[in-house]
Tab-separated table of C-alpha atoms in Angstrom:
chain	number	residue	atom	x	y	z
A	21	MET	CA	103.557	127.920	73.915
A	22	LYS	CA	106.182	127.967	76.642
A	23	LEU	CA	108.589	130.935	76.617
A	24	LYS	CA	111.156	132.497	78.903
A	25	GLY	CA	110.124	135.766	80.511
A	26	ALA	CA	112.618	137.702	78.397
A	27	GLU	CA	111.065	136.250	75.229
A	28	ILE	CA	107.606	137.177	76.514
A	29	VAL	CA	108.736	140.803	76.791
A	30	TRP	CA	109.635	140.919	73.085
A	31	GLU	CA	106.615	138.873	72.000
A	32	CYS	CA	104.341	141.356	73.786
A	33	LEU	CA	106.145	144.398	72.405
A	34	THR	CA	105.796	142.966	68.907
A	35	ARG	CA	102.078	142.342	69.418
A	36	GLU	CA	101.652	145.905	70.721
A	37	GLY	CA	103.026	147.151	67.413
A	38	VAL	CA	106.346	148.393	68.784
A	39	GLU	CA	108.846	148.932	65.982
A	40	VAL	CA	111.628	150.765	67.837
A	41	VAL	CA	113.029	150.479	71.379
A	42	PHE	CA	115.662	152.805	72.828
A	43	GLY	CA	117.878	151.416	75.540
A	44	TYR	CA	121.066	150.453	77.267
A	45	PRO	CA	121.880	146.930	78.470
A	46	GLY	CA	123.237	145.947	81.863
A	47	GLY	CA	123.422	142.980	84.198
A	48	ALA	CA	119.815	143.069	85.410
A	49	ASN	CA	118.254	143.255	81.938
A	50	MET	CA	120.742	141.128	79.997
A	51	PRO	CA	118.295	138.197	79.514
A	52	ILE	CA	115.924	140.627	77.749
A	53	TYR	CA	118.739	141.797	75.489
A	54	ASP	CA	119.832	138.222	74.786
A	55	ALA	CA	116.295	137.400	73.572
A	56	MET	CA	116.019	140.541	71.423
A	57	LEU	CA	117.766	139.074	68.381
A	58	ASN	CA	114.857	136.732	67.664
A	59	TYR	CA	112.318	139.555	67.247
A	60	PRO	CA	111.749	142.188	64.542
A	61	VAL	CA	111.915	145.201	66.867
A	62	HIS	CA	114.662	147.692	65.975
A	63	HIS	CA	116.832	148.586	68.973
A	64	VAL	CA	118.648	151.913	69.231
A	65	LEU	CA	121.639	151.567	71.539
A	66	VAL	CA	122.080	154.839	73.410
A	67	ARG	CA	125.109	156.150	75.235
A	68	HIS	CA	123.125	156.996	78.374
A	69	GLU	CA	119.760	155.876	79.743
A	70	GLN	CA	118.512	159.460	80.012
A	71	GLY	CA	118.946	159.723	76.246
A	72	ALA	CA	116.840	156.572	75.818
A	73	ALA	CA	114.024	158.095	77.850
A	74	HIS	CA	114.045	161.345	75.879
A	75	MET	CA	114.282	159.469	72.562
A	76	ALA	CA	111.249	157.345	73.490
A	77	ASP	CA	109.406	160.559	74.379
A	78	GLY	CA	110.378	162.203	71.078
A	79	TYR	CA	109.492	159.083	69.105
A	80	ALA	CA	106.031	159.010	70.685
A	81	ARG	CA	105.450	162.690	69.923
A	82	ALA	CA	106.574	162.344	66.302
A	83	SER	CA	104.927	158.999	65.499
A	84	GLY	CA	101.766	159.052	67.596
A	85	LYS	CA	102.730	155.595	68.918
A	86	VAL	CA	103.831	154.571	72.402
A	87	GLY	CA	107.548	155.220	72.913
A	88	VAL	CA	109.556	152.487	74.656
A	89	ALA	CA	112.842	152.744	76.547
A	90	MET	CA	114.833	150.152	78.500
A	91	ALA	CA	117.463	150.298	81.207
A	92	THR	CA	119.088	148.048	83.763
A	93	SER	CA	118.635	148.251	87.535
A	94	GLY	CA	119.953	150.845	89.965
A	95	PRO	CA	121.605	153.865	88.374
A	96	GLY	CA	120.498	152.729	84.915
A	97	ALA	CA	116.844	152.880	85.894
A	98	THR	CA	117.193	156.110	87.867
A	99	ASN	CA	118.782	157.738	84.808
A	100	LEU	CA	115.378	157.329	83.107
A	101	VAL	CA	113.737	159.648	85.656
A	102	PRO	CA	114.149	163.020	83.840
A	103	GLY	CA	112.639	161.561	80.650
A	104	ILE	CA	109.816	159.875	82.569
A	105	CYS	CA	109.035	163.194	84.252
A	106	THR	CA	109.012	165.009	80.914
A	107	ALA	CA	106.608	162.419	79.476
A	108	MET	CA	104.336	162.830	82.504
A	109	MET	CA	104.312	166.639	82.406
A	110	ASP	CA	103.620	166.691	78.666
A	111	SER	CA	101.192	163.719	78.568
A	112	VAL	CA	103.291	161.569	76.242
A	113	PRO	CA	102.423	157.833	75.991
A	114	THR	CA	105.579	155.945	76.942
A	115	VAL	CA	106.491	152.610	78.500
A	116	PHE	CA	109.754	152.207	80.377
A	117	ILE	CA	111.071	148.704	81.065
A	118	ALA	CA	113.765	148.382	83.708
A	119	GLY	CA	115.646	145.335	84.845
A	120	GLN	CA	115.679	144.578	88.562
A	121	VAL	CA	117.587	142.213	90.829
A	122	ALA	CA	116.066	138.781	91.474
A	123	ALA	CA	112.884	138.910	93.558
A	124	HIS	CA	114.400	137.067	96.522
A	125	LEU	CA	117.070	139.790	96.806
A	126	ILE	CA	114.659	142.736	96.970
A	127	GLY	CA	114.900	144.529	100.279
A	128	GLY	CA	118.304	143.052	101.039
A	129	ASP	CA	120.458	145.897	99.670
A	130	ALA	CA	121.668	143.801	96.734
A	131	PHE	CA	124.126	145.242	94.209
A	132	GLN	CA	122.367	147.962	92.191
A	133	GLU	CA	119.017	147.263	93.856
A	134	THR	CA	116.983	150.463	93.776
A	135	ASP	CA	113.309	151.024	94.540
A	136	VAL	CA	112.548	152.352	91.062
A	137	THR	CA	108.801	151.875	91.456
A	138	GLY	CA	108.930	154.010	94.606
A	139	ILE	CA	111.092	156.661	92.979
A	140	THR	CA	108.845	156.948	89.912
A	141	LEU	CA	105.486	156.719	91.705
A	142	PRO	CA	104.829	160.488	91.551
A	143	ILE	CA	105.903	160.816	87.886
A	144	THR	CA	104.119	157.866	86.243
A	145	LYS	CA	100.505	157.087	85.537
A	146	HIS	CA	101.215	153.643	86.972
A	147	ASN	CA	104.146	151.350	87.587
A	148	TYR	CA	104.702	147.645	88.150
A	149	LEU	CA	107.195	145.384	89.886
A	150	VAL	CA	107.141	142.041	88.058
A	151	THR	CA	108.497	139.161	90.168
A	152	ARG	CA	107.368	136.144	88.090
A	153	ALA	CA	107.437	135.302	84.391
A	154	ASP	CA	103.700	134.577	84.341
A	155	GLN	CA	103.003	138.259	85.207
A	156	ILE	CA	104.857	139.749	82.245
A	157	ALA	CA	102.300	139.449	79.418
A	158	GLU	CA	99.387	140.859	81.401
A	159	THR	CA	101.565	143.632	82.828
A	160	ILE	CA	102.837	144.771	79.430
A	161	ARG	CA	99.328	144.655	77.957
A	162	GLU	CA	98.003	146.789	80.830
A	163	ALA	CA	100.951	149.182	80.644
A	164	PHE	CA	100.338	149.983	76.981
A	165	TYR	CA	96.608	150.414	77.623
A	166	ILE	CA	97.266	152.792	80.532
A	167	ALA	CA	99.932	154.750	78.616
A	168	ARG	CA	97.491	155.380	75.733
A	169	SER	CA	94.201	155.844	77.580
A	170	GLY	CA	92.663	158.956	79.085
A	171	ARG	CA	95.368	161.533	79.508
A	172	PRO	CA	98.362	159.727	77.964
A	173	GLY	CA	101.524	159.330	79.979
A	174	PRO	CA	104.391	157.143	81.155
A	175	VAL	CA	104.170	153.680	82.707
A	176	LEU	CA	107.174	151.918	84.241
A	177	ILE	CA	107.636	148.147	84.404
A	178	ASP	CA	110.408	146.883	86.698
A	179	VAL	CA	111.149	143.246	85.763
A	180	CYS	CA	113.076	141.084	88.229
A	181	LYS	CA	115.914	139.063	86.721
A	182	ASN	CA	114.431	135.731	87.829
A	183	ALA	CA	111.194	136.588	85.956
A	184	GLN	CA	113.226	137.171	82.790
A	185	ILE	CA	114.895	133.762	83.056
A	186	GLU	CA	111.916	131.650	84.179
A	187	SER	CA	109.751	129.885	81.605
A	188	CYS	CA	105.973	129.771	81.606
A	189	GLU	CA	103.064	129.254	79.253
A	190	PHE	CA	102.649	132.383	77.111
A	191	VAL	CA	99.154	133.695	76.569
A	192	PHE	CA	98.728	137.214	75.193
A	193	PRO	CA	95.691	138.786	76.879
A	194	GLU	CA	93.139	139.880	74.291
A	195	ASP	CA	91.321	142.172	76.728
A	196	VAL	CA	92.611	144.461	79.436
A	197	LYS	CA	90.865	144.147	82.779
A	198	LEU	CA	91.954	146.819	85.226
């Protein structure tokens, strides 16, 4: 079936068994939020992105499931950093999904463009910069696998706005091939 990238995000989260997402919307992740209403995942709107990160961490500790938090680009994504670091230091399985400016704007000092993958490199098990819709399903599948496997910990997925808007054929990967 053909879906927009934003719909693929929620479809994958649903298939990963995610019941709750903590987050704060903004310009670079608005397509993801627009698609949210069609999926059964409960969203907790926070007052600050750092709260979302710590709530995802606490949820994972209390439930034994992977905690998920969302933020927009720039300062929104960098506000996740303290919670990501906590999850890394305490080996808590978490997935953080940040919005990012369109792929063609990366490196051009666009409004609220921040190298979140570079910033979080030392405090995540792995992180991804998704520039096309057809990368989203495989990336989310891998992120959840990495967050849970071995020593658990945080994984960050930075999703460009164009990837959220584009449509592609959705195929949920049954196996993870790293």
